[in-house]
Amino acid sequence: MIKAILIFNNHGKPRLIRFYEYFAEDVQQQIIRETFHLVSKRDDNVCNFLEGGSLIGGSDYKLIYRHYATLYFVFCVDSSESELGILDLIQVCYITLLYTYHLQVCYITLLYTYPLQVHFILQEVVMGGMVLETNMNEIVGQVELQNRMEKSEGGFSAAPARAVSAVKNINLPEMPRNINIGDINIKVPSLSPF
Amino acid sequence: MALKIVKGSIDRMFDKNLQDLVRGIRNHKEDEAKYISTCIDEIKQELKQDNIAVKANAVCKLTYLQMLGYDVSWAAFNIVEVMSSSKFTYKRIGYLAASQCFHESTDVIMLTTNQIRKDLSSPNQYDTGVALTGLSCFVTPDLARDLANDIMTLMSHTKPYIRKKAVLIMYKVFLKYPESLRPAFPRLKEKLEDPDPGVQSAAVNVICELARRNPKNYLSLAPLFFKLMTSSTNNWVLIKIIKLFGALTPLEPRLGKKLIEPLTNLIHSTSAMSLLYECVNTVIAVLISLSSGMPNHSASIQLCVQKLRILIEDSDQNLKYLGLLAMSKILKTHPKSVQSHKDLILQCLDDKDESIRLRALDLLYGMVSKKNLMEIVKKLMLHVDKAEGTTYRDELLTKIIDICSQSNYQYITNFEWYISILVELTRLEGTRHGHLIASQMLDVAIRVKAIRAFAVAQMATLLDNAHLLTGNTQRNGICEVLYAAAWICGEFSEHLEEPMVTLEAMLRPKVATLPGHIQAVYVQNAAKLFATVLRGHEGVPADSMVAQETSQLLIDRLPLFVQSSNLEVQERASCILQLVKYIQKLQQKDVEVAEEVTALFAGELNPVAPKAQKKVPVPEGLDLDVWINEPPSGSESEDEGRKSKGKAVFAKEESRHTKPRYTEVDEKELAKRREVRKAEQANNPFYIKASPSSQKVYQDGVGVEHIPVVQIDLSVPLKVPGMPMSDQYVKLEEERRERNKADKKKKKDKKKREKGEKGRRRRGDSGPESEEDITPAHMVDIVTEEMPENALPSDDDDKDPNDPHKALNIDLDKPLADSEKKLPVRSHRPDEVLKSPMEDRQVVEVVPEPKKKTGKEKKEKKDRKKSKEKKKKHKQEEEEDLMGAGSEEPVQPEETKEVAAPPPASTPEASDLDFWLSNAPVPSNPQAAAAPASTPRTASGMAAVAPDSEPEEAKDTEPEETKSSTHKKKKQKKEKKKKKHHHNHSDGAGDESVQNGTVEEEEPLPPMSNYALLAENSYIKMMKQDADKVCDIQGNLQDGSQVVVSVIFENKCDSFIKSMEFNVLDSLNSKLQRPDGAGPHDGLIVPFQLPPGISNEARFIFSVQNIVMPQKLKGTLTFIVKTDDSSTHEKLDFKLHFTCTSYLITTPCYSDAYSKLLESGDLKGCSLKLEGVNQPFHHLLARICFHHHFSVVERIDSCASMYSRSIQGHHMCLLVKTADQTVSIDAKCDEPGLLGNVLDEIKLTFSQC
């Protein structure tokens, strides 16, 4: 199970928080601060796992994070999740994010401009603390369909829709469309049938 | 109206949207709070408007503010409004906001039920999807109950997008509404084979999550998962399944065996690191579960270790970290295979990544031995010097101390070296762990007598150089070591060479800057030193001046402490000052005072076990439960009830409280008391304060008297001026070992004798052979950590009582009853009739579990039973976790299952699993597989052809058929073999019975069963099993216990049998439990009817008062045989035989608790010899385990110790030995009568076979 997903910037300002277990608002902020404190003092070339802080989790929980330029993506997961799998999943989230709404350079403003849209992407990846989908094509497809639906309703605000259309006009050679979370698509060898 | 809308949309243009808010906050960095509060005011205004778009916009902004930590629960109702918008755009925002800020106590959630239901059934898949996603975050028990059916329907939705979400959310529903698990489970299982990979993955996800908490219930899915594992290509799914297997293998070692090969293949073939890692992890789990005596899987271990080495050597820090993590798991069971990679792990200590260094440190802890301890610690000391950052250095420090002090200083061969290490550690600046070092110093100095002289010398140096340690006192934790140093110098001052110097050092003015509690120790120990000085110098005329000078010194210096603001220091100082003044007066009169002053501090301080206080036995004649003063009158009857209840709880939970009252106080007990009293007398407040660490240290003790403090002559006492260098000891140690070796060769035979002794003393935990050779320089004086004599591995459920997963411990193998096929709706649940309609054969076969009797009058009973059952399941889980392969429940796995979840209907399934797990060649053709699986009795020569269905399918889709075929077979068999007493209840014979109890041996065990024929006539046959007891832990109103008897009724005639009534003539001792209101002679209605050839099981509960004697109860079964044209009343008499064995419960026991139990001396012995038993030993053990409910505690060659406990808490221990067809059983029990009877029964068992 995933207990929480936190995205914050290099200064610890939250950009997205998603708890799959109830915490009061002030505790949430405390958790963010604590997590930021733990994560921010780590070099970039050290491992991406951290034994959980005191507020969130306990011995069974781990913080798994990635640091992209100005943003930290932190997942708090228990022992039922594969550490490497979650790392790949973070990558998937991130790339989907860039892919759906923006370009690789502008991610700094990304979460400023479309805070809710990031939630919508995340909802297609993780649901209620469990991993829903890992295939990026599928995720992107569903998000785009929903955004299109929103647009057909007149749009809540025009901006995201504009962004979507902008994305469509841009070709992204360096963004492979078929990212299947790293190596997780290996054919299993034939085993003796039982 | 139109105008209003136009106006609204114009307004909107001027409203802030979310982007504006974000930008605004950014532009108001200085007064963010103020800006936001104005924004919130605006939002409140917006929410008051009718326009849904405006509201949605406001909610949108609120969601953002919630992220920043603002409470937005006041807008909950508005969020619900937005959720119910018909536009997807707004609905999505509404649900998002709800998922962010709703929780169980949000009251408006009640209002959402219908809205959510509407959305769930919306034609638009995204409406449904959004609702499911939102619901997954805020589902409450009420919502779960009301919507469970709707969600279940969605699990079969046409769109995979919805299916996968519906499947996933079911987990949340189960958590909140556990009753839904059983009805929904078959469908969930179907989804494991959904064509869409996403749905499949979701189903795997949910089941893994469920199984992780209650693995036992999902064991039967193992074949299905195994199939998935070999067929799936989705690595996510594979990882989940492999993780799941990791959780299942401890429960079923045979599963592990089966897994090893495919997992090994995966390890070899996969290139995905995540998958590889999980495979390795699960293989490790398998190896751990098999470690108890499997033929060595050294190849697998090697493979794992080798792969992990590759991970650790990888440049990717993540892989390195995980590799070390997994390595530590292997370390626990196969330390040797890890130890060979010491180089690699030491290398990781140099890694720049702190997490990795910490992991490596963890590993080191398990890798030390007597041989390499010094070397490893030396390396760590180097790191301590190099380490930057205090956290890591502190971690290193604690690790060094942990490593050295682990299992009672087991690996330390030279304590001088250890003291030097501790002293070196004091040089660390700014460490927080001064107290840790201090407590180690104290502990070693007190417990290792041989080291005291050395320790005192070192401590004196420390005191002399105290200024080095007290740089800035207040923050510096290291000055704590001065506390230890002062105390050691004072207490063992007879070892001091120059007490004067030390005394002077302790009275320096600078001491006054130390923390108060240290000063207090200084003052007190200065007095001790003073006494020593006096003693040393008195009598010799030339020295009397010195003595007087010393007094003067004290008189000069002590006033400084008398002025201390610390009360303790002040009090002690003034006390001692007056004393010294008085002594000085006497000295001037040439009175000899040394003797008397020394007497002030006379007496040796013995180390006291941390739990000694608790151990003080209750004095004879003191009843702790008796009122000291008469209780306030008035509610006497109530008091009585409470008292007896309290008693019952006591007796069950911790027999030690009541024991001392009943047992005679024997010699040993008295000696122990004396010991404790002595220890208490010798106690002084310093000691208790100073030894918090001893808690950790005295791990498992051997009595002091057993370990003579051997003082081995260390030829070269090191004279180290100033601070000692531990390195010198390393060299010295090597030399010493060389010498020892040479010595040993010379006095070989003499050594041998000694070694034998030592071996015995070490209680079997001695290291590998090579380590035996290293004789320690000093023996550690160990104090028994006394445990309550009857302490057992905790019986109490240590799981969190609030754990929501507890409720999900539900047996899923039972076929669904009709009533369960649909999710119950609380308000309209129809009262079910007890009797099932006879036409419906399927229902007849459904187990008449008390659970399903929903009649109101049964409800209470039902609840009680449920909880009992649950408890038992937990217990069993524990058992299985605790015990290795050799000591499970009654040997046969099916039986095990039955105890946990008794319906016989589940047995076909169980035997499927069994078959799958058995080592019989695996047929590739599912049809072939099905045939033997569903015909467990074909072994006895039946040529029956089973319905061709795959085992898994048989389970859920055609349970009736499988079952009825089983029954048919039973009947056919009976025709052949008319009377067979040991009926082999639903398990395979011969080839497939690789029993739980003897997994290590491949030879088949003879089939065993606890079902014995009770009575039989031409119509009906009864078989009973009493393997199955419920110890009423709750201690109902009486102190009594309950025994559950399962009876199988089998219809042998061609007519229908109905209205069965089961009655037993109660004896004084045993009573059949009847429903409330029934008279003592009323029979119990058997809650089912039997069509021809069908059998079914019913369970009856008896309450038993006295369990010492076996007993027989007479009973009658009356029933009506109904043929087409007539019906006749029939009756059948039977005798229920309660053996003493049936009062025993298989209870696991740790070997150390076991030996404590034996040592306690409460048990009376008895023994038994059996001649001419020519069975393999493991069969013998399995038989005792199975028939007599014992568990194997330890087995060594042809000798085994076994343990069991009666339902009333009597302990029973067996020591079984075999040689030349003779089996001797030495037994001990605190109830000799019971013991004698059980032994007789064991004898009977073996004489029968």
PDB file of N, CA and C in Angstrom, chain A residues 80-117:
ATOM      1  N   SER A  80       4.731  -4.013   1.319  1.00  0.00           N
ATOM      2  CA  SER A  80       4.129  -4.834   0.267  1.00  0.00           C
ATOM      3  C   SER A  80       4.455  -4.303  -1.114  1.00  0.00           C
ATOM      4  N   GLU A  81       5.064  -3.134  -1.178  1.00  0.00           N
ATOM      5  CA  GLU A  81       5.405  -2.600  -2.492  1.00  0.00           C
ATOM      6  C   GLU A  81       6.875  -2.874  -2.790  1.00  0.00           C
ATOM      7  N   SER A  82       7.121  -3.080  -4.062  1.00  0.00           N
ATOM      8  CA  SER A  82       8.500  -3.295  -4.476  1.00  0.00           C
ATOM      9  C   SER A  82       9.201  -1.949  -4.573  1.00  0.00           C
ATOM     10  N   GLU A  83      10.328  -1.840  -3.922  1.00  0.00           N
ATOM     11  CA  GLU A  83      11.031  -0.561  -3.881  1.00  0.00           C
ATOM     12  C   GLU A  83      11.383  -0.073  -5.276  1.00  0.00           C
ATOM     13  N   LEU A  84      11.955  -0.983  -6.045  1.00  0.00           N
ATOM     14  CA  LEU A  84      12.371  -0.573  -7.391  1.00  0.00           C
ATOM     15  C   LEU A  84      11.157  -0.289  -8.263  1.00  0.00           C
ATOM     16  N   GLY A  85      10.100  -1.050  -8.036  1.00  0.00           N
ATOM     17  CA  GLY A  85       8.879  -0.835  -8.796  1.00  0.00           C
ATOM     18  C   GLY A  85       8.338   0.567  -8.569  1.00  0.00           C
ATOM     19  N   ILE A  86       8.329   0.998  -7.336  1.00  0.00           N
ATOM     20  CA  ILE A  86       7.803   2.324  -7.021  1.00  0.00           C
ATOM     21  C   ILE A  86       8.692   3.403  -7.634  1.00  0.00           C
ATOM     22  N   LEU A  87       9.970   3.173  -7.608  1.00  0.00           N
ATOM     23  CA  LEU A  87      10.872   4.145  -8.241  1.00  0.00           C
ATOM     24  C   LEU A  87      10.516   4.312  -9.707  1.00  0.00           C
ATOM     25  N   ASP A  88      10.262   3.186 -10.358  1.00  0.00           N
ATOM     26  CA  ASP A  88       9.881   3.260 -11.761  1.00  0.00           C
ATOM     27  C   ASP A  88       8.548   3.977 -11.919  1.00  0.00           C
ATOM     28  N   LEU A  89       7.666   3.725 -10.974  1.00  0.00           N
ATOM     29  CA  LEU A  89       6.342   4.338 -11.046  1.00  0.00           C
ATOM     30  C   LEU A  89       6.453   5.858 -10.932  1.00  0.00           C
ATOM     31  N   ILE A  90       7.326   6.318 -10.083  1.00  0.00           N
ATOM     32  CA  ILE A  90       7.499   7.760  -9.947  1.00  0.00           C
ATOM     33  C   ILE A  90       7.942   8.336 -11.287  1.00  0.00           C
ATOM     34  N   GLN A  91       8.837   7.623 -11.912  1.00  0.00           N
ATOM     35  CA  GLN A  91       9.309   8.054 -13.219  1.00  0.00           C
ATOM     36  C   GLN A  91       8.138   8.141 -14.201  1.00  0.00           C
ATOM     37  N   VAL A  92       7.291   7.143 -14.159  1.00  0.00           N
ATOM     38  CA  VAL A  92       6.135   7.135 -15.049  1.00  0.00           C
ATOM     39  C   VAL A  92       5.257   8.346 -14.787  1.00  0.00           C
ATOM     40  N   CYS A  93       4.980   8.608 -13.515  1.00  0.00           N
ATOM     41  CA  CYS A  93       4.147   9.760 -13.165  1.00  0.00           C
ATOM     42  C   CYS A  93       4.756  11.030 -13.743  1.00  0.00           C
ATOM     43  N   TYR A  94       6.021  11.157 -13.501  1.00  0.00           N
ATOM     44  CA  TYR A  94       6.689  12.388 -13.881  1.00  0.00           C
ATOM     45  C   TYR A  94       6.655  12.590 -15.389  1.00  0.00           C
ATOM     46  N   ILE A  95       6.969  11.548 -16.089  1.00  0.00           N
ATOM     47  CA  ILE A  95       7.013  11.689 -17.541  1.00  0.00           C
ATOM     48  C   ILE A  95       5.613  11.936 -18.093  1.00  0.00           C
ATOM     49  N   THR A  96       4.644  11.235 -17.512  1.00  0.00           N
ATOM     50  CA  THR A  96       3.275  11.460 -17.958  1.00  0.00           C
ATOM     51  C   THR A  96       2.901  12.924 -17.765  1.00  0.00           C
ATOM     52  N   LEU A  97       3.301  13.410 -16.623  1.00  0.00           N
ATOM     53  CA  LEU A  97       3.014  14.798 -16.293  1.00  0.00           C
ATOM     54  C   LEU A  97       3.554  15.726 -17.364  1.00  0.00           C
ATOM     55  N   LEU A  98       4.826  15.555 -17.639  1.00  0.00           N
ATOM     56  CA  LEU A  98       5.460  16.408 -18.639  1.00  0.00           C
ATOM     57  C   LEU A  98       4.791  16.225 -19.981  1.00  0.00           C
ATOM     58  N   TYR A  99       4.527  14.999 -20.260  1.00  0.00           N
ATOM     59  CA  TYR A  99       4.039  14.668 -21.568  1.00  0.00           C
ATOM     60  C   TYR A  99       2.652  15.249 -21.790  1.00  0.00           C
ATOM     61  N   THR A 100       1.815  15.131 -20.795  1.00  0.00           N
ATOM     62  CA  THR A 100       0.429  15.547 -20.978  1.00  0.00           C
ATOM     63  C   THR A 100       0.289  17.059 -20.995  1.00  0.00           C
ATOM     64  N   TYR A 101       1.025  17.737 -20.168  1.00  0.00           N
ATOM     65  CA  TYR A 101       0.739  19.157 -20.024  1.00  0.00           C
ATOM     66  C   TYR A 101       1.827  20.074 -20.525  1.00  0.00           C
ATOM     67  N   HIS A 102       3.021  19.611 -20.537  1.00  0.00           N
ATOM     68  CA  HIS A 102       4.029  20.603 -20.788  1.00  0.00           C
ATOM     69  C   HIS A 102       5.262  20.032 -21.421  1.00  0.00           C
ATOM     70  N   LEU A 103       6.253  20.856 -21.423  1.00  0.00           N
ATOM     71  CA  LEU A 103       7.484  20.471 -22.058  1.00  0.00           C
ATOM     72  C   LEU A 103       8.513  20.227 -20.987  1.00  0.00           C
ATOM     73  N   GLN A 104       9.612  19.706 -21.448  1.00  0.00           N
ATOM     74  CA  GLN A 104      10.558  19.285 -20.413  1.00  0.00           C
ATOM     75  C   GLN A 104      11.124  20.440 -19.600  1.00  0.00           C
ATOM     76  N   VAL A 105      11.230  21.623 -20.198  1.00  0.00           N
ATOM     77  CA  VAL A 105      11.908  22.703 -19.485  1.00  0.00           C
ATOM     78  C   VAL A 105      11.018  23.406 -18.478  1.00  0.00           C
ATOM     79  N   CYS A 106       9.732  23.429 -18.783  1.00  0.00           N
ATOM     80  CA  CYS A 106       8.883  24.341 -18.022  1.00  0.00           C
ATOM     81  C   CYS A 106       8.297  23.711 -16.773  1.00  0.00           C
ATOM     82  N   TYR A 107       8.860  22.616 -16.348  1.00  0.00           N
ATOM     83  CA  TYR A 107       8.209  21.957 -15.215  1.00  0.00           C
ATOM     84  C   TYR A 107       8.199  22.796 -13.962  1.00  0.00           C
ATOM     85  N   ILE A 108       9.038  23.811 -13.940  1.00  0.00           N
ATOM     86  CA  ILE A 108       9.071  24.636 -12.736  1.00  0.00           C
ATOM     87  C   ILE A 108       7.703  25.255 -12.494  1.00  0.00           C
ATOM     88  N   THR A 109       7.130  25.769 -13.571  1.00  0.00           N
ATOM     89  CA  THR A 109       5.841  26.422 -13.418  1.00  0.00           C
ATOM     90  C   THR A 109       4.693  25.427 -13.490  1.00  0.00           C
ATOM     91  N   LEU A 110       5.021  24.239 -13.909  1.00  0.00           N
ATOM     92  CA  LEU A 110       3.973  23.260 -14.160  1.00  0.00           C
ATOM     93  C   LEU A 110       2.990  23.139 -13.001  1.00  0.00           C
ATOM     94  N   LEU A 111       3.537  22.890 -11.845  1.00  0.00           N
ATOM     95  CA  LEU A 111       2.649  22.628 -10.729  1.00  0.00           C
ATOM     96  C   LEU A 111       2.030  23.905 -10.193  1.00  0.00           C
ATOM     97  N   TYR A 112       2.634  25.016 -10.563  1.00  0.00           N
ATOM     98  CA  TYR A 112       2.010  26.280 -10.223  1.00  0.00           C
ATOM     99  C   TYR A 112       0.724  26.459 -10.998  1.00  0.00           C
ATOM    100  N   THR A 113       0.838  26.164 -12.252  1.00  0.00           N
ATOM    101  CA  THR A 113      -0.249  26.502 -13.145  1.00  0.00           C
ATOM    102  C   THR A 113      -1.392  25.498 -13.104  1.00  0.00           C
ATOM    103  N   TYR A 114      -1.051  24.260 -12.980  1.00  0.00           N
ATOM    104  CA  TYR A 114      -2.117  23.259 -13.066  1.00  0.00           C
ATOM    105  C   TYR A 114      -2.111  22.329 -11.860  1.00  0.00           C
ATOM    106  N   PRO A 115      -2.306  22.855 -10.698  1.00  0.00           N
ATOM    107  CA  PRO A 115      -2.197  21.973  -9.526  1.00  0.00           C
ATOM    108  C   PRO A 115      -3.183  20.809  -9.577  1.00  0.00           C
ATOM    109  N   LEU A 116      -4.399  21.098 -10.006  1.00  0.00           N
ATOM    110  CA  LEU A 116      -5.389  20.033  -9.967  1.00  0.00           C
ATOM    111  C   LEU A 116      -5.148  18.982 -11.036  1.00  0.00           C
ATOM    112  N   GLN A 117      -4.655  19.455 -12.171  1.00  0.00           N
ATOM    113  CA  GLN A 117      -4.450  18.512 -13.263  1.00  0.00           C
ATOM    114  C   GLN A 117      -3.460  17.423 -12.877  1.00  0.00           C
TER     115      GLN A 117
END
